[in-house]
Tab-separated table of C-alpha atoms and ligand atoms in Angstrom:
chain	number	residue	atom	x	y	z
N	1	UNK	CA	71.976	155.131	148.837
N	2	UNK	CA	73.208	158.532	149.716
N	3	UNK	CA	74.559	160.842	147.051
N	4	UNK	CA	78.049	160.497	148.675
N	5	UNK	CA	78.014	156.653	148.295
N	6	UNK	CA	76.827	157.067	144.700
N	7	UNK	CA	79.773	159.472	143.853
N	8	UNK	CA	82.161	156.775	145.515
N	9	UNK	CA	80.868	153.987	143.414
N	10	UNK	CA	80.976	156.208	140.278
N	11	UNK	CA	84.594	157.073	140.925
N	12	UNK	CA	85.518	153.644	141.507
N	13	UNK	CA	84.096	152.634	138.198
N	14	UNK	CA	85.833	155.531	136.457
N	15	UNK	CA	89.136	154.571	137.949
N	16	UNK	CA	88.829	150.948	137.224
N	17	UNK	CA	88.043	151.450	133.551
N	18	UNK	CA	90.824	154.067	133.274
N	19	UNK	CA	93.119	151.444	134.589
N	20	UNK	CA	92.107	148.660	132.083
N	21	UNK	CA	91.466	150.747	129.127
N	22	UNK	CA	94.377	150.629	126.749
N	23	UNK	CA	95.469	152.661	123.727
N	24	UNK	CA	95.754	150.863	120.236
N	25	UNK	CA	99.588	151.211	120.449
N	26	UNK	CA	99.441	149.457	123.783
N	27	UNK	CA	97.256	146.527	122.353
N	28	UNK	CA	99.629	146.453	119.412
N	29	UNK	CA	102.634	146.115	121.564
N	30	UNK	CA	100.888	143.131	123.503
N	31	UNK	CA	100.301	141.459	120.187
N	32	UNK	CA	96.533	142.282	120.358
N	33	UNK	CA	96.174	144.019	117.041
N	34	UNK	CA	94.270	141.412	115.238
N	35	UNK	CA	91.764	141.104	118.005
N	36	UNK	CA	91.164	144.799	118.186
N	37	UNK	CA	90.826	145.097	114.362
N	38	UNK	CA	88.414	142.166	114.405
N	39	UNK	CA	86.037	144.484	116.561
N	40	UNK	CA	86.630	147.423	114.625
N	41	UNK	CA	86.383	145.728	111.058
N	42	UNK	CA	89.289	147.891	110.044
N	43	UNK	CA	91.716	147.168	107.506
N	44	UNK	CA	94.459	144.799	108.295
N	45	UNK	CA	97.670	146.604	109.521
N	46	UNK	CA	100.767	144.477	109.613
N	47	UNK	CA	102.012	144.505	113.333
N	48	UNK	CA	105.551	145.189	113.927
N	49	UNK	CA	107.860	142.137	113.465
N	50	UNK	CA	104.993	140.404	111.767
N	51	UNK	CA	106.296	136.925	110.447
N	52	UNK	CA	104.810	133.865	108.782
N	53	UNK	CA	106.663	130.602	108.214
N	54	UNK	CA	105.513	130.333	104.635
N	55	UNK	CA	106.164	133.601	103.115
N	56	UNK	CA	108.313	136.075	105.154
N	57	UNK	CA	107.877	139.546	106.449
N	58	UNK	CA	109.546	141.386	103.607
N	59	UNK	CA	106.771	140.371	101.064
N	60	UNK	CA	103.795	139.883	103.224
N	61	UNK	CA	101.016	142.128	101.696
N	62	UNK	CA	98.995	144.532	103.923
N	63	UNK	CA	95.443	143.405	102.973
N	64	UNK	CA	93.481	146.500	102.201
N	65	UNK	CA	90.899	145.376	99.783
N	66	UNK	CA	87.919	147.210	98.484
N	67	UNK	CA	84.440	145.772	98.234
N	68	UNK	CA	83.310	143.747	95.160
N	69	UNK	CA	82.046	145.976	92.277
N	70	UNK	CA	79.741	145.091	89.324
N	71	UNK	CA	81.793	146.401	86.183
N	72	UNK	CA	79.959	144.589	83.745
N	73	UNK	CA	78.094	146.176	80.729
N	74	UNK	CA	74.538	146.885	81.779
N	75	UNK	CA	73.190	146.112	78.147
N	76	UNK	CA	74.883	142.623	78.039
N	77	UNK	CA	73.218	139.738	79.844
N	78	UNK	CA	76.504	137.632	79.862
N	79	UNK	CA	78.778	138.251	82.848
N	80	UNK	CA	82.104	137.107	84.310
N	81	UNK	CA	82.053	136.621	87.932
N	82	UNK	CA	85.617	136.708	89.660
N	83	UNK	CA	85.081	134.255	92.573
N	84	UNK	CA	88.832	133.992	93.427
N	85	UNK	CA	91.473	136.585	92.243
N	86	UNK	CA	94.283	135.209	94.391
N	87	UNK	CA	97.635	133.759	93.733
N	88	UNK	CA	99.694	131.068	95.810
N	89	UNK	CA	100.280	133.446	98.908
N	90	UNK	CA	97.675	132.706	101.586
N	91	UNK	CA	95.862	136.030	101.441
N	92	UNK	CA	92.650	135.525	103.514
N	93	UNK	CA	90.905	138.103	101.401
N	94	UNK	CA	91.391	136.597	97.998
N	95	UNK	CA	90.577	133.049	97.216
N	96	UNK	CA	92.530	130.882	94.618
N	97	UNK	CA	92.071	131.713	90.776
N	98	UNK	CA	88.410	130.853	90.130
N	99	UNK	CA	86.083	132.517	87.607
N	100	UNK	CA	82.826	131.951	86.088
N	101	UNK	CA	81.427	132.897	82.684
N	102	UNK	CA	77.450	133.133	83.094
N	103	UNK	CA	75.353	132.820	80.139
N	104	UNK	CA	71.464	132.607	80.331
N	105	UNK	CA	71.855	131.934	84.036
N	106	UNK	CA	74.317	129.029	83.428
N	107	UNK	CA	77.971	128.857	84.791
N	108	UNK	CA	81.084	127.715	83.203
N	109	UNK	CA	83.975	127.680	85.393
N	110	UNK	CA	87.611	128.607	84.625
N	111	UNK	CA	90.378	127.351	87.080
N	112	UNK	CA	89.630	125.962	90.476
N	113	UNK	CA	91.855	127.492	93.053
N	114	UNK	CA	91.920	127.159	96.832
N	115	UNK	CA	88.605	127.584	98.530
N	116	UNK	CA	86.452	127.251	95.508
N	117	UNK	CA	83.364	126.022	97.185
N	118	UNK	CA	83.530	128.919	99.702
N	119	UNK	CA	84.401	131.476	97.197
N	120	UNK	CA	81.329	130.647	95.196
N	121	UNK	CA	79.198	130.837	98.412
N	122	UNK	CA	80.840	134.300	99.190
N	123	UNK	CA	80.241	135.654	95.773
N	124	UNK	CA	76.497	134.701	95.917
N	125	UNK	CA	76.385	137.260	98.885
N	126	UNK	CA	78.505	139.850	97.281
N	127	UNK	CA	76.630	140.380	94.068
N	128	UNK	CA	72.835	141.639	93.391
N	129	UNK	CA	73.076	142.150	89.437
N	130	UNK	CA	72.639	138.581	88.716
N	131	UNK	CA	70.619	135.892	90.703
N	132	UNK	CA	73.839	133.877	91.598
N	133	UNK	CA	71.955	131.583	94.079
N	134	UNK	CA	70.020	129.998	91.113
N	135	UNK	CA	73.013	130.067	88.705
N	136	UNK	CA	74.895	128.096	91.253
N	137	UNK	CA	72.149	125.310	91.668
N	138	UNK	CA	73.708	122.048	92.254
N	139	UNK	CA	72.560	120.655	88.771
N	140	UNK	CA	74.446	123.617	87.166
N	141	UNK	CA	77.910	122.760	88.685
N	142	UNK	CA	79.048	120.900	85.708
N	143	UNK	CA	81.660	122.430	83.404
N	144	UNK	CA	85.002	123.437	84.333
N	145	UNK	CA	88.137	124.409	82.161
N	146	UNK	CA	91.523	124.368	83.536
N	147	UNK	CA	94.364	126.519	82.103
N	148	UNK	CA	96.969	124.402	83.597
N	149	UNK	CA	97.503	121.759	86.222
N	150	UNK	CA	99.545	123.876	88.769
N	151	UNK	CA	98.515	123.266	92.231
N	152	UNK	CA	97.279	126.885	92.863
N	153	UNK	CA	94.851	126.462	89.926
N	154	UNK	CA	93.517	122.990	90.766
N	155	UNK	CA	93.517	122.517	94.462
N	156	UNK	CA	89.952	123.441	94.754
N	157	UNK	CA	88.860	120.392	92.524
N	158	UNK	CA	88.111	118.152	95.470
N	159	UNK	CA	85.580	120.746	96.567
N	160	UNK	CA	84.302	121.278	92.951
N	161	UNK	CA	83.668	117.557	92.752
N	162	UNK	CA	82.647	116.493	96.155
N	163	UNK	CA	81.308	119.321	98.314
N	164	UNK	CA	78.136	119.746	96.241
N	165	UNK	CA	77.501	116.104	96.441
N	166	UNK	CA	76.423	116.274	100.033
N	167	UNK	CA	73.516	118.455	99.425
N	168	UNK	CA	71.738	116.623	96.558
N	169	UNK	CA	71.710	115.202	93.243
N	170	UNK	CA	74.190	117.214	90.847
N	171	UNK	CA	75.441	116.944	87.453
N	172	UNK	CA	78.361	114.578	86.315
N	173	UNK	CA	81.213	117.013	86.166
N	174	UNK	CA	83.190	117.499	82.983
N	175	UNK	CA	86.764	119.046	83.707
N	176	UNK	CA	88.580	120.162	80.618
N	177	UNK	CA	92.277	120.651	80.787
N	178	UNK	CA	95.752	119.691	79.545
N	179	UNK	CA	97.111	116.075	79.111
N	180	UNK	CA	96.940	114.554	82.667
N	181	UNK	CA	93.650	115.899	83.769
N	182	UNK	CA	91.873	112.815	83.273
N	183	UNK	CA	94.513	110.953	85.470
N	184	UNK	CA	94.112	113.862	88.046
N	185	UNK	CA	90.404	113.619	88.297
N	186	UNK	CA	90.407	109.832	88.228
N	187	UNK	CA	92.821	109.887	91.099
N	188	UNK	CA	90.656	112.428	93.055
N	189	UNK	CA	87.523	110.245	92.543
N	190	UNK	CA	89.507	107.312	93.974
N	191	UNK	CA	91.065	109.502	96.864
N	192	UNK	CA	87.595	110.496	98.227
N	193	UNK	CA	86.184	106.824	97.550
N	194	UNK	CA	85.466	106.203	101.300
N	195	UNK	CA	83.319	109.323	101.735
N	196	UNK	CA	81.272	108.575	98.436
N	197	UNK	CA	80.599	104.953	99.344
N	198	UNK	CA	79.520	105.952	102.900
N	199	UNK	CA	77.381	108.845	101.388
N	200	UNK	CA	75.646	106.344	98.926
N	201	UNK	CA	74.770	104.031	101.836
N	202	UNK	CA	73.856	106.687	104.208
N	203	UNK	CA	72.156	109.245	102.193
N	204	UNK	CA	69.093	108.698	99.716
N	205	UNK	CA	70.312	111.720	97.609
N	206	UNK	CA	73.165	109.693	95.948
N	207	UNK	CA	73.167	107.099	93.263
N	208	UNK	CA	75.801	104.401	93.006
N	209	UNK	CA	76.379	104.479	89.310
N	210	UNK	CA	78.911	106.751	87.428
N	211	UNK	CA	81.740	108.706	88.360
N	212	UNK	CA	81.277	112.013	90.131
N	213	UNK	CA	83.520	113.716	87.540
N	214	UNK	CA	85.606	112.839	84.540
N	215	UNK	CA	88.597	114.807	83.028
N	216	UNK	CA	88.685	115.578	79.380
N	217	UNK	CA	92.126	116.248	78.042
N	218	UNK	CA	92.275	118.995	75.541
N	219	UNK	CA	95.246	117.386	73.719
N	220	UNK	CA	97.463	117.618	71.535
N	221	UNK	CA	97.015	121.295	71.320
N	222	UNK	CA	100.223	123.051	70.076
N	223	UNK	CA	98.980	125.291	67.115
N	224	UNK	CA	98.959	128.829	68.254
N	225	UNK	CA	95.801	129.317	66.003
N	226	UNK	CA	93.829	127.289	68.500
N	227	UNK	CA	90.985	125.021	68.432
N	228	UNK	CA	87.186	124.737	69.360
N	229	UNK	CA	86.899	122.437	72.060
N	230	UNK	CA	83.525	122.695	73.284
N	231	UNK	CA	80.040	124.204	72.175
N	232	UNK	CA	76.618	124.380	73.498
N	233	UNK	CA	73.505	126.787	73.089
N	234	UNK	CA	75.121	129.377	75.258
N	235	UNK	CA	78.780	129.456	74.380
N	236	UNK	CA	81.578	128.432	72.119
N	237	UNK	CA	85.007	127.808	73.619
N	238	UNK	CA	88.429	127.780	71.912
N	239	UNK	CA	91.656	126.636	73.472
N	240	UNK	CA	95.023	128.051	72.593
N	241	UNK	CA	98.585	126.962	73.786
N	242	UNK	CA	100.299	129.342	76.096
N	243	UNK	CA	103.924	129.382	77.804
N	244	UNK	CA	104.217	129.018	81.474
N	245	UNK	CA	107.620	128.011	82.971
N	246	UNK	CA	108.502	124.303	81.938
N	247	UNK	CA	104.960	122.859	81.800
N	248	UNK	CA	104.533	121.206	78.566
N	249	UNK	CA	100.853	122.143	78.151
N	250	UNK	CA	99.123	125.221	79.470
N	251	UNK	CA	96.233	126.899	77.762
N	252	UNK	CA	94.235	130.143	77.296
N	253	UNK	CA	90.451	129.946	76.752
N	254	UNK	CA	88.365	132.202	74.590
N	255	UNK	CA	84.602	132.256	75.147
N	256	UNK	CA	82.197	133.405	72.675
N	257	UNK	CA	78.797	134.107	74.179
N	258	UNK	CA	76.030	133.508	72.064
N	259	UNK	CA	73.142	135.549	73.143
N	260	UNK	CA	74.968	138.768	73.152
N	261	UNK	CA	78.525	137.953	71.252
N	262	UNK	CA	80.998	138.860	74.146
N	263	UNK	CA	84.496	137.643	73.558
N	264	UNK	CA	85.899	136.828	77.022
N	265	UNK	CA	89.493	135.563	77.164
N	266	UNK	CA	91.164	133.817	79.963
N	267	UNK	CA	94.996	133.624	79.868
N	268	UNK	CA	95.878	131.595	82.728
N	269	UNK	CA	99.403	131.972	83.982
N	270	UNK	CA	102.378	132.749	81.539
N	271	UNK	CA	104.463	135.265	79.731
N	272	UNK	CA	103.679	136.706	76.364
N	273	UNK	CA	103.158	133.974	73.486
N	274	UNK	CA	101.490	133.926	70.144
N	275	UNK	CA	98.624	131.477	71.300
N	276	UNK	CA	97.940	133.839	74.136
N	277	UNK	CA	97.796	136.956	71.817
N	278	UNK	CA	95.256	134.989	69.432
N	279	UNK	CA	93.016	133.883	72.550
N	280	UNK	CA	92.792	137.496	73.177
N	281	UNK	CA	92.313	138.743	69.690
N	282	UNK	CA	89.945	141.775	69.819
N	283	UNK	CA	88.406	140.337	72.816
N	284	UNK	CA	86.116	142.569	75.036
N	285	UNK	CA	87.862	141.340	78.138
N	286	UNK	CA	90.919	139.478	79.069
N	287	UNK	CA	91.411	138.033	82.386
N	288	UNK	CA	95.062	137.511	83.187
N	289	UNK	CA	97.802	137.169	85.903
N	290	UNK	CA	100.595	139.673	86.212
N	291	UNK	CA	103.759	140.443	88.213
N	292	UNK	CA	105.749	143.294	89.320
N	293	UNK	CA	108.882	144.011	87.662
N	294	UNK	CA	109.785	147.166	89.834
N	295	UNK	CA	109.722	144.994	93.096
N	296	UNK	CA	110.838	141.755	91.755
N	297	UNK	CA	113.871	141.798	94.000
N	298	UNK	CA	111.432	141.055	96.989
N	299	UNK	CA	110.176	137.935	95.265
N	300	UNK	CA	110.746	134.782	97.470
N	301	UNK	CA	111.811	132.591	94.476
N	302	UNK	CA	113.572	132.482	91.194
N	303	UNK	CA	117.077	132.784	92.455
N	304	UNK	CA	119.194	135.145	94.565
N	305	UNK	CA	119.972	138.069	92.493
N	306	UNK	CA	117.509	140.493	90.800
N	307	UNK	CA	118.949	139.281	87.545
N	308	UNK	CA	118.312	135.778	88.128
N	309	UNK	CA	114.791	136.404	89.418
N	310	UNK	CA	114.060	138.451	86.263
N	311	UNK	CA	115.365	135.680	84.111
N	312	UNK	CA	113.434	132.718	85.871
N	313	UNK	CA	110.320	134.489	86.933
N	314	UNK	CA	110.238	135.944	83.543
N	315	UNK	CA	109.920	132.339	82.116
N	316	UNK	CA	106.791	131.824	84.310
N	317	UNK	CA	104.805	135.302	84.412
N	318	UNK	CA	103.708	138.364	82.837
N	319	UNK	CA	105.913	141.644	83.405
N	320	UNK	CA	104.557	144.758	82.319
N	321	UNK	CA	106.507	144.831	79.072
N	322	UNK	CA	104.985	141.666	78.073
N	323	UNK	CA	101.439	142.790	79.048
N	324	UNK	CA	101.883	145.954	76.682
N	325	UNK	CA	103.052	143.669	73.951
N	326	UNK	CA	100.014	141.584	74.304
N	327	UNK	CA	97.779	144.326	74.433
N	328	UNK	CA	99.323	145.900	71.137
N	329	UNK	CA	99.311	142.528	69.204
N	330	UNK	CA	96.014	141.231	70.423
N	331	UNK	CA	93.989	144.371	70.251
N	332	UNK	CA	92.195	143.372	73.517
N	333	UNK	CA	90.043	146.030	74.761
N	334	UNK	CA	89.976	145.698	78.408
N	335	UNK	CA	92.423	143.810	80.685
N	336	UNK	CA	91.429	142.587	84.079
N	337	UNK	CA	94.318	141.563	86.374
N	338	UNK	CA	93.866	138.463	88.700
N	339	UNK	CA	96.606	136.379	90.427
N	340	UNK	CA	98.672	139.543	90.856
N	341	UNK	CA	102.124	138.994	92.384
N	342	UNK	CA	102.613	142.116	94.087
N	343	UNK	CA	106.119	141.814	95.987
N	344	UNK	CA	106.003	145.153	97.287
N	345	UNK	CA	108.479	146.853	99.355
N	346	UNK	CA	106.821	146.217	102.715
N	347	UNK	CA	107.419	149.662	104.112
N	348	UNK	CA	105.528	151.341	101.166
N	349	UNK	CA	103.048	148.538	100.342
N	350	UNK	CA	100.747	149.716	97.512
N	351	UNK	CA	97.772	147.601	96.780
N	352	UNK	CA	97.445	148.900	93.099
N	353	UNK	CA	101.320	149.097	92.636
N	354	UNK	CA	101.317	146.503	89.787
N	355	UNK	CA	98.448	147.967	88.181
N	356	UNK	CA	100.007	151.305	88.161
N	357	UNK	CA	103.407	149.786	86.796
N	358	UNK	CA	101.254	148.541	83.996
N	359	UNK	CA	99.841	151.939	83.160
N	360	UNK	CA	103.186	153.387	83.445
N	361	UNK	CA	104.438	151.051	80.730
N	362	UNK	CA	101.712	152.066	78.640
N	363	UNK	CA	98.997	149.284	78.984
N	364	UNK	CA	95.628	150.858	78.677
N	365	UNK	CA	92.272	150.022	80.104
N	366	UNK	CA	93.579	147.633	82.921
N	367	UNK	CA	91.818	147.022	86.267
N	368	UNK	CA	92.727	145.009	89.191
N	369	UNK	CA	89.850	142.654	90.292
N	370	UNK	CA	88.706	141.615	93.661
N	371	UNK	CA	86.664	138.588	94.739
N	372	UNK	CA	82.997	139.007	93.980
N	373	UNK	CA	83.443	141.536	91.128
N	374	UNK	CA	81.278	141.201	87.931
N	375	UNK	CA	82.576	141.977	84.405
D	1	LIG	ZN1	100.969	128.375	87.243
D	2	LIG	ZN1	99.219	130.344	89.217
């Protein structure tokens, strides 16, 4: 090949490349932003005119998360793993509410939100401080404590009950929760009956006897002083009644870890209540939901006006003022927010907006969790 021919071919390649190469803005205009971002592994940027049928463009968050961190005290072997830090919005970077207290390498689960099984699998990859692969051995997936029976805290239960079943013999699961949990679990067992029957015939891993899970109602429980509901060699667990919308029974759980004496409280959903303050009394860490007050006008529910939203949503969730009262009255040392309803102004989305509102209100030692964090 002559040098002139080589030059011609090179020029053709350059010209062709120039004709097909596009700027990021051009791709964005063509709706190709997500594809571009998948290649770049860049934070999600909301394309112009972004719409979803289930939420709406005004409160759809821009998902810019940090990676998971180990924030647990190095001298305390008991840990809390945040498997899912999400709320009902379908945020692909936050699984539904799901936590695990880990003591002596054994897990106790709190709440079972959307994606539970995958959240567990993802957590194993994201943490090195504890050997989570052995913590989550099939036989160890046994105890679950549900704060309440709202869908976003329970929709992972079919996974908790049935998904491990495919991989070998496990433990019969015990699922503690408010009255109605027994019926819910019995119905879930019944709903997946066809699958279970087939697995028992087709797999040597399964045995025919017994239920795969039972629901254990923590009921009646109305005394704000709470009551011990569970104890073994690793933990003791007390339950306290809380207030969350119009549900008759919602609970907070207080774990005391036996080897190292940590007090770990789990508030579930709800505004300030005496039971919640008792659950968090001088606790080392409280894991709790929270909601923006500043941007409540962007909430997609709770009425038409801001005044209505404050009243109705305030009956369900934890505004900054409530959080301050909770910290003051309980003496809790560290607050970790999960299930954060951050209805930001879409033009000025701030991932840490609710945390900063809390701090501005005078709440101290408050952090925002991401999936995979250890505390
Ligand atoms: Zn709820
Ligand atoms: Zn919830």
